[in-house]
Coordinates of N, CA and C and ligand atoms in Angstrom, one line a residue:
M9 N 18.5 1.1 -11.8 CA 18.1 1.9 -10.7 C 16.6 1.5 -10.3
L10 N 16.4 1.6 -9.0 CA 15.0 1.3 -8.5 C 14.2 2.5 -8.5
R11 N 13.0 2.3 -9.1 CA 12.0 3.4 -9.2 C 10.8 3.1 -8.3
Y12 N 10.6 4.1 -7.5 CA 9.4 4.0 -6.5 C 8.2 4.7 -7.2
V13 N 7.2 3.9 -7.5 CA 6.1 4.4 -8.4 C 5.0 5.1 -7.5
T14 N 5.0 6.4 -7.6 CA 3.9 7.0 -6.8 C 3.8 8.5 -7.3
T15 N 2.6 9.0 -7.1 CA 2.4 10.5 -7.4 C 2.5 11.3 -6.1
N16 N 2.8 10.6 -5.0 CA 2.7 11.2 -3.6 C 4.1 11.5 -3.1
A17 N 4.4 12.8 -3.0 CA 5.7 13.2 -2.5 C 6.0 12.8 -1.0
G18 N 4.9 12.7 -0.2 CA 5.0 12.3 1.2 C 5.5 10.9 1.3
K19 N 5.1 10.0 0.4 CA 5.5 8.6 0.4 C 7.0 8.6 0.0
V20 N 7.4 9.4 -0.9 CA 8.8 9.4 -1.4 C 9.7 9.7 -0.2
R21 N 9.4 10.8 0.5 CA 10.2 11.2 1.7 C 10.4 10.1 2.6
E22 N 9.3 9.3 2.9 CA 9.3 8.2 3.9 C 10.2 7.1 3.3
A23 N 10.1 6.8 2.0 CA 10.9 5.7 1.4 C 12.4 6.0 1.4
R24 N 12.7 7.2 1.3 CA 14.2 7.6 1.2 C 14.9 7.3 2.6
E25 N 14.1 7.2 3.6 CA 14.7 6.8 4.9 C 15.2 5.4 4.9
Y26 N 14.7 4.6 4.0 CA 15.1 3.2 4.0 C 15.9 2.8 2.8
L27 N 15.8 3.6 1.7 CA 16.5 3.2 0.5 C 17.3 4.4 -0.1
D28 N 18.6 4.2 -0.1 CA 19.4 5.3 -0.6 C 19.2 5.4 -2.2
G29 N 19.1 6.5 -2.7 CA 19.1 6.7 -4.1 C 17.9 6.2 -4.8
V30 N 16.8 6.0 -4.1 CA 15.6 5.6 -4.8 C 15.0 6.8 -5.5
E31 N 14.6 6.6 -6.8 CA 14.0 7.7 -7.6 C 12.5 7.5 -7.7
Q32 N 11.8 8.6 -7.7 CA 10.4 8.6 -7.8 C 10.1 8.4 -9.3
L33 N 9.1 7.6 -9.6 CA 8.5 7.5 -11.0 C 7.1 8.0 -10.8
N34 N 6.9 9.2 -11.3 CA 5.6 9.8 -11.2 C 4.6 9.2 -12.2
Y35 N 4.1 8.0 -11.9 CA 3.3 7.3 -12.9 C 2.0 6.8 -12.2
D36 N 0.9 7.1 -12.8 CA -0.4 6.8 -12.2 C -0.9 5.5 -12.8
Y37 N -0.6 4.4 -12.1 CA -1.0 3.1 -12.7 C -2.5 2.9 -12.4
T38 N -3.0 1.9 -13.2 CA -4.5 1.6 -13.1 C -4.7 0.9 -11.8
E39 N -5.7 1.4 -11.0 CA -6.0 0.7 -9.8 C -7.2 -0.1 -10.0
V40 N -7.0 -1.5 -10.1 CA -8.2 -2.4 -10.2 C -9.0 -2.4 -9.0
Q41 N -10.3 -2.7 -9.1 CA -11.1 -2.8 -7.9 C -10.9 -4.1 -7.2
A42 N -10.6 -4.1 -5.9 CA -10.4 -5.3 -5.2 C -10.6 -5.0 -3.7
S43 N -10.9 -6.1 -2.9 CA -11.2 -5.9 -1.5 C -9.9 -5.9 -0.7
D44 N -8.8 -6.4 -1.4 CA -7.5 -6.5 -0.7 C -6.5 -5.6 -1.5
L45 N -5.5 -5.1 -0.8 CA -4.5 -4.2 -1.4 C -3.5 -5.0 -2.4
A46 N -3.3 -6.3 -2.1 CA -2.2 -7.0 -2.8 C -2.4 -7.1 -4.3
P47 N -3.6 -7.5 -4.8 CA -3.8 -7.6 -6.2 C -3.7 -6.2 -6.9
I48 N -4.1 -5.2 -6.2 CA -4.0 -3.8 -6.8 C -2.5 -3.4 -6.9
A49 N -1.7 -3.7 -5.9 CA -0.3 -3.4 -6.0 C 0.4 -4.2 -7.0
A50 N 0.1 -5.5 -7.0 CA 0.8 -6.5 -8.0 C 0.5 -6.1 -9.4
R51 N -0.7 -5.8 -9.7 CA -1.0 -5.4 -11.1 C -0.4 -4.0 -11.4
G52 N -0.4 -3.1 -10.5 CA 0.3 -1.8 -10.7 C 1.8 -2.0 -10.9
A53 N 2.4 -2.9 -10.2 CA 3.9 -3.2 -10.4 C 4.1 -3.7 -11.8
R54 N 3.3 -4.6 -12.3 CA 3.5 -5.2 -13.7 C 3.3 -4.1 -14.7
E55 N 2.3 -3.3 -14.5 CA 2.0 -2.2 -15.5 C 3.2 -1.2 -15.5
A56 N 3.7 -0.8 -14.3 CA 4.7 0.2 -14.2 C 6.0 -0.4 -14.7
Y57 N 6.3 -1.7 -14.5 CA 7.5 -2.3 -15.0 C 7.5 -2.2 -16.6
R58 N 6.4 -2.6 -17.1 CA 6.3 -2.5 -18.6 C 6.5 -1.1 -19.1
Y59 N 6.0 -0.2 -18.4 CA 6.1 1.2 -18.8 C 7.6 1.7 -18.6
A60 N 8.2 1.4 -17.5 CA 9.5 2.0 -17.2 C 10.7 1.1 -17.7
G61 N 10.5 -0.2 -17.8 CA 11.6 -1.1 -18.3 C 12.7 -1.2 -17.3
E62 N 12.5 -0.8 -16.1 CA 13.5 -1.1 -15.0 C 12.8 -1.4 -13.7
P63 N 13.6 -1.9 -12.7 CA 13.0 -2.4 -11.5 C 12.1 -1.3 -10.9
V64 N 10.9 -1.8 -10.5 CA 9.9 -0.8 -9.9 C 9.4 -1.3 -8.6
L65 N 9.0 -0.4 -7.7 CA 8.3 -0.7 -6.4 C 7.1 0.1 -6.4
V66 N 5.9 -0.6 -6.2 CA 4.6 0.1 -6.1 C 4.2 -0.1 -4.7
D67 N 3.5 1.0 -4.2 CA 3.1 1.0 -2.8 C 1.6 1.2 -2.8
D68 N 0.8 0.3 -2.3 CA -0.6 0.6 -2.1 C -1.0 0.5 -0.7
A69 N -1.6 1.6 -0.2 CA -1.9 1.6 1.3 C -3.4 2.0 1.5
G70 N -3.9 1.9 2.7 CA -5.2 2.3 3.0 C -5.5 2.3 4.5
L71 N -6.5 3.0 4.9 CA -7.0 3.0 6.3 C -8.2 2.1 6.4
F72 N -8.1 1.1 7.4 CA -9.1 0.1 7.6 C -9.8 0.4 9.0
V73 N -11.0 0.8 8.9 CA -11.7 1.1 10.2 C -12.5 -0.2 10.6
E74 N -12.1 -0.7 11.9 CA -12.7 -2.0 12.3 C -14.2 -2.0 12.3
G75 N -14.8 -1.0 12.9 CA -16.3 -0.9 13.0 C -17.0 -0.8 11.7
F76 N -16.3 -0.5 10.6 CA -16.9 -0.4 9.3 C -16.4 -1.5 8.4
E77 N -16.0 -2.7 9.0 CA -15.5 -3.8 8.3 C -14.4 -3.5 7.3
G78 N -13.5 -2.6 7.8 CA -12.4 -2.3 6.9 C -12.5 -1.1 6.0
F79 N -13.7 -0.6 5.9 CA -13.9 0.6 5.0 C -13.1 1.8 5.6
P80 N -12.5 2.7 4.9 CA -12.5 2.7 3.4 C -11.5 1.8 2.7
G81 N -10.5 1.2 3.5 CA -9.6 0.2 2.9 C -9.0 0.6 1.5
P82 N -9.2 -0.3 0.6 CA -8.7 0.0 -0.8 C -9.3 1.2 -1.4
Y83 N -10.4 1.7 -0.9 CA -11.0 2.9 -1.4 C -10.6 4.2 -0.7
S84 N -9.6 4.1 0.1 CA -9.2 5.2 0.9 C -8.9 6.5 0.2
S85 N -8.2 6.3 -1.0 CA -7.9 7.5 -1.8 C -9.1 8.2 -2.3
Y86 N -10.1 7.4 -2.8 CA -11.3 8.0 -3.4 C -12.1 8.7 -2.2
V87 N -12.1 8.0 -1.1 CA -12.9 8.6 0.0 C -12.2 9.9 0.6
E88 N -10.9 9.9 0.6 CA -10.2 11.1 1.0 C -10.5 12.3 0.0
E89 N -10.5 12.0 -1.3 CA -10.8 13.0 -2.3 C -12.3 13.5 -2.2
T90 N -13.2 12.6 -2.0 CA -14.6 12.9 -2.0 C -15.1 13.4 -0.7
L91 N -15.1 12.6 0.3 CA -15.6 13.0 1.7 C -14.6 13.9 2.4
G92 N -13.4 13.5 2.3 CA -12.3 14.2 3.1 C -12.2 13.6 4.5
I93 N -11.0 13.8 5.1 CA -10.7 13.1 6.3 C -11.5 13.6 7.5
D94 N -11.9 14.9 7.5 CA -12.7 15.4 8.6 C -14.1 14.7 8.7
A95 N -14.7 14.5 7.5 CA -16.0 13.8 7.4 C -15.8 12.4 7.8
V96 N -14.7 11.8 7.4 CA -14.5 10.3 7.8 C -14.4 10.3 9.4
Q97 N -13.7 11.2 10.0 CA -13.6 11.2 11.4 C -15.0 11.4 12.1
R98 N -15.8 12.3 11.5 CA -17.1 12.6 12.1 C -18.0 11.4 12.0
L99 N -17.9 10.7 10.8 CA -18.7 9.6 10.6 C -18.4 8.4 11.6
V100 N -17.1 8.2 11.8 CA -16.6 7.2 12.7 C -17.1 7.6 14.1
A101 N -17.0 8.9 14.5 CA -17.4 9.3 15.9 C -18.9 9.1 16.1
T102 N -19.6 9.3 15.0 CA -21.1 9.2 15.2 C -21.5 7.7 15.2
E103 N -20.9 6.9 14.4 CA -21.4 5.6 14.2 C -20.8 4.5 15.1
I104 N -19.6 4.8 15.6 CA -18.8 3.7 16.3 C -18.5 4.2 17.7
D105 N -18.7 3.3 18.6 CA -18.3 3.7 20.0 C -16.8 3.6 20.2
A106 N -16.3 4.4 21.2 CA -14.8 4.4 21.5 C -14.5 2.9 21.9
P107 N -13.3 2.4 21.6 CA -12.1 3.2 21.2 C -11.9 3.4 19.7
R108 N -12.9 3.1 18.9 CA -12.8 3.4 17.4 C -11.5 2.9 16.8
R109 N -11.3 1.6 16.9 CA -10.0 1.0 16.4 C -10.0 1.1 14.9
A110 N -8.7 1.2 14.4 CA -8.5 1.2 12.9 C -7.0 0.7 12.7
S111 N -6.7 0.4 11.5 CA -5.3 0.1 11.1 C -5.0 0.7 9.8
F112 N -3.7 1.1 9.7 CA -3.2 1.4 8.3 C -2.5 0.1 7.8
Q113 N -2.7 -0.1 6.5 CA -2.0 -1.3 5.9 C -1.3 -0.8 4.7
C114 N -0.2 -1.5 4.4 CA 0.6 -1.1 3.2 C 1.1 -2.4 2.5
V115 N 1.0 -2.4 1.2 CA 1.6 -3.5 0.5 C 2.6 -2.9 -0.5
L116 N 3.8 -3.4 -0.4 CA 4.8 -3.0 -1.4 C 4.9 -4.1 -2.4
A117 N 4.9 -3.8 -3.7 CA 5.0 -4.8 -4.8 C 6.2 -4.5 -5.7
Y118 N 7.1 -5.5 -5.7 CA 8.4 -5.3 -6.5 C 8.4 -6.1 -7.7
C119 N 8.8 -5.5 -8.8 CA 8.9 -6.3 -10.1 C 10.1 -5.8 -10.9
D120 N 11.0 -6.8 -11.3 CA 12.1 -6.4 -12.1 C 12.2 -7.3 -13.3
G121 N 11.1 -8.0 -13.6 CA 11.1 -8.8 -14.8 C 11.6 -10.2 -14.7
D122 N 12.3 -10.5 -13.5 CA 12.9 -11.8 -13.3 C 12.0 -12.5 -12.2
D123 N 12.4 -13.8 -12.1 CA 11.7 -14.6 -11.1 C 12.3 -14.5 -9.8
F124 N 11.7 -15.0 -8.7 CA 12.3 -15.0 -7.4 C 12.5 -16.4 -6.8
A125 N 13.6 -16.5 -6.1 CA 13.8 -17.8 -5.4 C 12.7 -18.0 -4.3
A126 N 12.5 -19.2 -4.0 CA 11.5 -19.5 -3.0 C 11.9 -18.9 -1.6
S127 N 10.9 -18.3 -1.0 CA 11.1 -17.6 0.3 C 9.8 -17.6 1.0
P128 N 9.8 -17.2 2.3 CA 8.5 -17.2 3.1 C 7.6 -16.0 2.6
D129 N 8.2 -15.0 2.0 CA 7.3 -13.9 1.6 C 6.5 -14.3 0.4
P130 N 5.3 -13.7 0.3 CA 4.4 -14.1 -0.8 C 4.9 -13.5 -2.2
V131 N 4.8 -14.3 -3.2 CA 5.1 -13.9 -4.6 C 3.8 -14.1 -5.4
D132 N 3.4 -13.0 -6.0 CA 2.2 -13.1 -6.9 C 2.7 -13.4 -8.3
R133 N 2.6 -14.7 -8.7 CA 3.0 -15.1 -10.0 C 1.9 -15.0 -11.0
A134 N 0.7 -14.8 -10.5 CA -0.5 -14.8 -11.4 C -0.5 -16.1 -12.2
D135 N -0.2 -17.2 -11.6 CA -0.2 -18.4 -12.3 C -1.6 -19.0 -12.3
R136 N -2.6 -18.1 -12.0 CA -4.0 -18.5 -12.1 C -4.3 -18.7 -13.6
S137 N -3.5 -18.1 -14.5 CA -3.8 -18.3 -15.9 C -3.5 -19.7 -16.3
A138 N -2.4 -20.2 -15.8 CA -2.0 -21.6 -16.1 C -3.1 -22.6 -15.5
A139 N -3.6 -22.2 -14.3 CA -4.6 -23.0 -13.6 C -5.9 -23.0 -14.5
A140 N -6.2 -21.9 -15.0 CA -7.4 -21.7 -15.8 C -7.3 -22.6 -17.1
A141 N -6.1 -22.5 -17.7 CA -5.9 -23.2 -18.9 C -6.0 -24.7 -18.7
A142 N -5.6 -25.1 -17.5 CA -5.6 -26.5 -17.2 C -7.0 -27.0 -16.7
G143 N -7.9 -26.0 -16.7 CA -9.3 -26.4 -16.3 C -9.5 -26.3 -14.8
A144 N -8.5 -25.9 -14.0 CA -8.7 -25.8 -12.6 C -9.5 -24.5 -12.3
A145 N -10.0 -24.4 -11.1 CA -10.7 -23.2 -10.7 C -9.8 -22.0 -10.7
A146 N -10.2 -20.9 -11.4 CA -9.4 -19.7 -11.5 C -9.8 -18.8 -10.3
V147 N -9.0 -17.9 -10.0 CA -9.3 -17.0 -8.9 C -9.9 -15.7 -9.4
D148 N -11.0 -15.3 -8.8 CA -11.6 -14.0 -9.3 C -10.9 -12.9 -8.5
E149 N -9.9 -12.4 -9.2 CA -9.0 -11.4 -8.5 C -9.7 -10.1 -8.1
D150 N -10.5 -9.6 -8.9 CA -11.1 -8.3 -8.6 C -12.5 -8.4 -8.1
G151 N -13.0 -9.6 -7.9 CA -14.3 -9.8 -7.3 C -15.4 -9.4 -8.2
N152 N -15.2 -9.3 -9.5 CA -16.3 -8.9 -10.4 C -17.0 -10.1 -11.0
G153 N -16.7 -11.3 -10.5 CA -17.4 -12.5 -10.9 C -16.9 -13.1 -12.2
D154 N -15.9 -12.6 -12.8 CA -15.3 -13.1 -14.0 C -13.9 -13.5 -13.9
A155 N -13.7 -14.7 -13.2 CA -12.4 -15.2 -12.9 C -11.6 -15.5 -14.2
A156 N -12.3 -16.0 -15.2 CA -11.6 -16.4 -16.5 C -11.0 -15.2 -17.1
A157 N -11.7 -14.0 -17.1 CA -11.2 -12.8 -17.7 C -9.9 -12.3 -17.0
D158 N -10.0 -12.4 -15.6 CA -8.8 -12.0 -14.8 C -7.6 -12.9 -15.2
A159 N -7.8 -14.2 -15.3 CA -6.7 -15.1 -15.7 C -6.2 -14.8 -17.0
A160 N -7.1 -14.6 -18.0 CA -6.6 -14.3 -19.4 C -5.8 -13.0 -19.4
A161 N -6.3 -12.0 -18.7 CA -5.6 -10.7 -18.7 C -4.2 -10.8 -18.1
D162 N -4.0 -11.8 -17.2 CA -2.7 -12.0 -16.6 C -1.8 -13.1 -17.3
A163 N -2.3 -13.4 -18.5 CA -1.6 -14.6 -19.2 C -0.1 -14.3 -19.4
D164 N 0.3 -13.1 -19.6 CA 1.7 -12.8 -19.7 C 2.3 -12.2 -18.4
A165 N 1.7 -12.6 -17.3 CA 2.0 -12.0 -16.0 C 3.5 -12.2 -15.6
L166 N 4.0 -11.2 -15.1 CA 5.4 -11.2 -14.5 C 5.3 -11.5 -13.0
P167 N 6.3 -12.2 -12.5 CA 6.3 -12.4 -11.0 C 6.5 -11.1 -10.3
V168 N 5.8 -11.0 -9.2 CA 5.8 -9.8 -8.3 C 6.0 -10.2 -6.9
K169 N 7.0 -9.6 -6.2 CA 7.2 -10.0 -4.8 C 6.5 -8.9 -3.9
L170 N 5.8 -9.5 -2.9 CA 5.0 -8.6 -2.0 C 5.5 -8.5 -0.6
F171 N 5.4 -7.3 0.0 CA 5.9 -7.1 1.3 C 4.8 -6.3 2.0
R172 N 4.3 -6.8 3.2 CA 3.2 -6.1 3.9 C 3.6 -5.5 5.2
G173 N 3.0 -4.4 5.5 CA 3.2 -3.8 6.9 C 1.9 -3.3 7.4
S174 N 1.6 -3.3 8.7 CA 0.4 -2.7 9.2 C 0.7 -2.1 10.6
V175 N -0.2 -1.2 11.0 CA 0.0 -0.6 12.3 C -1.5 -0.4 12.8
R176 N -1.6 -0.7 14.1 CA -3.0 -0.5 14.7 C -3.0 0.9 15.5
G177 N -4.2 1.4 15.5 CA -4.4 2.7 16.2 C -5.9 2.9 16.4
R178 N -6.3 4.2 16.5 CA -7.7 4.6 16.6 C -7.9 5.9 15.9
I179 N -9.2 6.1 15.6 CA -9.6 7.3 14.9 C -10.0 8.4 15.9
V180 N -9.3 9.6 15.8 CA -9.5 10.7 16.8 C -9.8 12.0 16.0
E181 N -10.2 13.0 16.7 CA -10.3 14.3 16.1 C -9.0 14.8 15.6
P182 N -8.9 15.5 14.4 CA -7.6 15.8 13.8 C -6.7 16.6 14.7
R183 N -5.4 16.1 14.8 CA -4.4 16.8 15.5 C -3.1 16.7 14.8
G184 N -2.3 17.8 14.7 CA -1.0 17.8 14.2 C -0.9 18.3 12.8
E185 N 0.3 18.7 12.4 CA 0.5 19.4 11.1 C 1.4 18.6 10.1
G186 N 2.0 17.5 10.6 CA 2.9 16.8 9.7 C 2.2 15.7 8.9
G187 N 3.0 14.9 8.2 CA 2.5 13.8 7.4 C 1.6 14.2 6.3
F188 N 0.7 13.3 5.9 CA -0.2 13.5 4.8 C -1.4 12.6 5.0
G189 N -2.4 12.8 4.1 CA -3.6 11.9 4.0 C -4.3 11.9 5.4
Y190 N -4.5 10.7 5.9 CA -5.3 10.5 7.1 C -4.5 10.6 8.4
D191 N -3.2 11.0 8.3 CA -2.4 11.1 9.4 C -3.0 11.9 10.6
P192 N -3.6 13.1 10.4 CA -4.1 13.8 11.6 C -5.2 13.1 12.4
I193 N -5.9 12.1 11.8 CA -7.0 11.5 12.5 C -6.6 10.1 13.0
F194 N -5.4 9.7 12.8 CA -4.9 8.3 13.2 C -4.0 8.4 14.4
E195 N -4.4 7.9 15.5 CA -3.6 8.0 16.7 C -3.0 6.6 17.0
H196 N -1.7 6.6 17.3 CA -1.0 5.4 17.7 C -0.3 5.7 19.0
D197 N -0.6 4.9 20.0 CA 0.1 5.1 21.3 C 0.0 6.5 21.8
G198 N -1.2 7.2 21.7 CA -1.4 8.5 22.2 C -1.0 9.7 21.4
T199 N -0.4 9.4 20.2 CA 0.1 10.4 19.3 C -0.4 10.2 17.9
T200 N -0.9 11.3 17.3 CA -1.4 11.1 15.9 C -0.2 11.0 15.0
F201 N -0.3 10.4 13.8 CA 0.8 10.3 12.9 C 1.2 11.7 12.4
A202 N 0.3 12.7 12.4 CA 0.6 14.0 12.0 C 1.3 14.8 13.1
E203 N 1.3 14.3 14.3 CA 2.1 14.9 15.4 C 3.5 14.3 15.5
M204 N 3.8 13.3 14.8 CA 5.1 12.6 14.9 C 6.1 13.3 13.9
T205 N 7.4 13.2 14.1 CA 8.4 13.5 13.1 C 8.4 12.4 12.1
A206 N 9.0 12.6 11.0 CA 9.1 11.6 9.9 C 9.7 10.3 10.5
D207 N 10.8 10.5 11.3 CA 11.5 9.3 11.9 C 10.6 8.6 12.8
E208 N 9.8 9.3 13.6 CA 8.9 8.6 14.6 C 7.9 7.9 13.9
K209 N 7.3 8.5 12.8 CA 6.3 7.8 12.0 C 6.8 6.5 11.4
N210 N 8.0 6.7 10.7 CA 8.6 5.6 10.0 C 8.9 4.4 10.9
A211 N 9.2 4.7 12.2 CA 9.6 3.6 13.1 C 8.4 2.7 13.5
V212 N 7.2 3.2 13.3 CA 6.1 2.4 13.7 C 5.1 2.2 12.6
S213 N 5.2 2.9 11.5 CA 4.1 2.9 10.5 C 4.1 1.7 9.6
H214 N 2.9 1.5 9.0 CA 2.7 0.4 8.1 C 3.7 0.4 6.9
R215 N 4.0 1.7 6.4 CA 4.9 1.8 5.3 C 6.4 1.5 5.8
G216 N 6.7 2.0 7.0 CA 8.0 1.8 7.6 C 8.3 0.3 7.8
R217 N 7.2 -0.4 8.3 CA 7.4 -1.8 8.5 C 7.6 -2.6 7.2
A218 N 6.8 -2.3 6.2 CA 6.9 -2.9 4.9 C 8.3 -2.6 4.3
F219 N 8.7 -1.4 4.4 CA 10.0 -1.0 3.8 C 11.2 -1.6 4.5
A220 N 11.0 -1.8 5.8 CA 12.1 -2.5 6.5 C 12.3 -3.9 6.0
K221 N 11.2 -4.6 5.8 CA 11.3 -6.0 5.2 C 11.8 -5.9 3.8
F222 N 11.3 -5.0 3.0 CA 11.8 -4.9 1.6 C 13.3 -4.6 1.5
A223 N 13.7 -3.6 2.3 CA 15.1 -3.1 2.2 C 16.1 -4.2 2.6
E224 N 15.7 -5.1 3.6 CA 16.5 -6.2 4.0 C 16.7 -7.2 2.8
W225 N 15.5 -7.5 2.2 CA 15.5 -8.4 1.1 C 16.3 -7.9 -0.1
F226 N 16.1 -6.6 -0.4 CA 16.6 -6.0 -1.6 C 18.1 -5.9 -1.5
E227 N 18.6 -5.7 -0.3 CA 20.1 -5.7 -0.2 C 20.8 -6.9 -0.8
D228 N 20.2 -8.0 -0.7 CA 20.8 -9.2 -1.4 C 20.4 -9.3 -2.8
R229 N 19.3 -8.7 -3.2 CA 18.9 -8.8 -4.6 C 19.7 -7.9 -5.5
A230 N 20.0 -6.7 -5.0 CA 20.7 -5.7 -5.8 C 22.0 -6.2 -6.3
P231 N 22.4 -6.0 -7.6 CA 23.7 -6.5 -8.1 C 24.9 -5.8 -7.4
Ligands
IMP327 P1 -2.4 5.2 -2.1 O1 -1.7 4.0 -1.5 O2 -1.5 6.3 -2.5 O3 -3.5 4.9 -3.1 O4 -3.2 5.9 -0.8 C1 -4.5 5.5 -0.4 C2 -5.0 6.5 0.5 O5 -4.5 6.3 1.8 C3 -4.8 8.0 0.2 O6 -5.9 8.7 0.5 C4 -3.6 8.3 1.1 O7 -3.6 9.7 1.4 C5 -3.8 7.4 2.3 N1 -2.6 7.0 2.9 C6 -1.7 6.2 2.4 N2 -0.6 6.1 3.2 C7 -0.9 6.9 4.3 C8 -0.2 7.3 5.4 O8 1.0 6.9 5.7 N3 -0.8 8.2 6.2 C9 -2.0 8.8 5.9 N4 -2.7 8.4 4.9 C10 -2.1 7.5 4.0

C-alpha cells in the first residue's frame, strides 16, 4: 500500500483526489536545511521508507516570493509558525511593489526500495557518495560547506523518484475560508486558493500538478 507521509490533513484531502486508497502516514521526517525543496523531500522519503518498510510518498512544498528572492521557500513552514501569514502579507505589501508576484512549489518524492527505469523525470540516486569515493567533486546537498559528510551520510542511499509542480500568482490581503497554510494570501487568476473549492484548487495548484504527473507514472508502477 502507498503511504502519503505528512502530518497535514489538508494535504491528504488533496492527495485523495488523485490516488484512490492512499493512506496517511503521520510521520514527521527530519527536514534538512537546503535552498531547494528536492533534497529535503528526497531525504525525507528515504527516512520514511526505512521507518515504514513500504512504498512512501513525501511532499515538500513552499511559497516563493519573487521580490524576496524566493523567501520563505523551504522555510515556509517555520515562517508560518513564527511570523504567521498575516505578517508575511504585510511584509510583502510594505517592501514590494504590486503586482507582488509569488509561486507555490511542490516536490513529491517516491521511494519503494527499488530502482527506477530511465525516464525524463529526475531520480535522486544520491550517487554523489560513489563520486566522492572515486575522488570526484561531491555535491554539497544542504549548503553547509561539507559535501563529503553529505555524501557519506547517503552512502546507503535508496533511489528516489521526484515529481515537481508549481503555480504562479500574487500575494494579496487574506480572503477566503478554505484550504490551509498560505492559501488566503495567494491569489491565482483573481481568486485566492482559500476562495476555491478543493477541486478548483487541485486543478491549478502546485500539488495538483505534481500529483497528476505522479499518478500517471504510478499507474504503471503499481503491481
Ligand atoms: P510542508 O511542505 O508541509 O513543509 O509545508 C511548508 C509550508 O507551506 C507550510 O507552512 C504549509 O502550510 C505551506 N503550504 C504547503 N502547501 C500549501 C498549500 O497548498 N497552500 C498553502 N500553504 C501551503
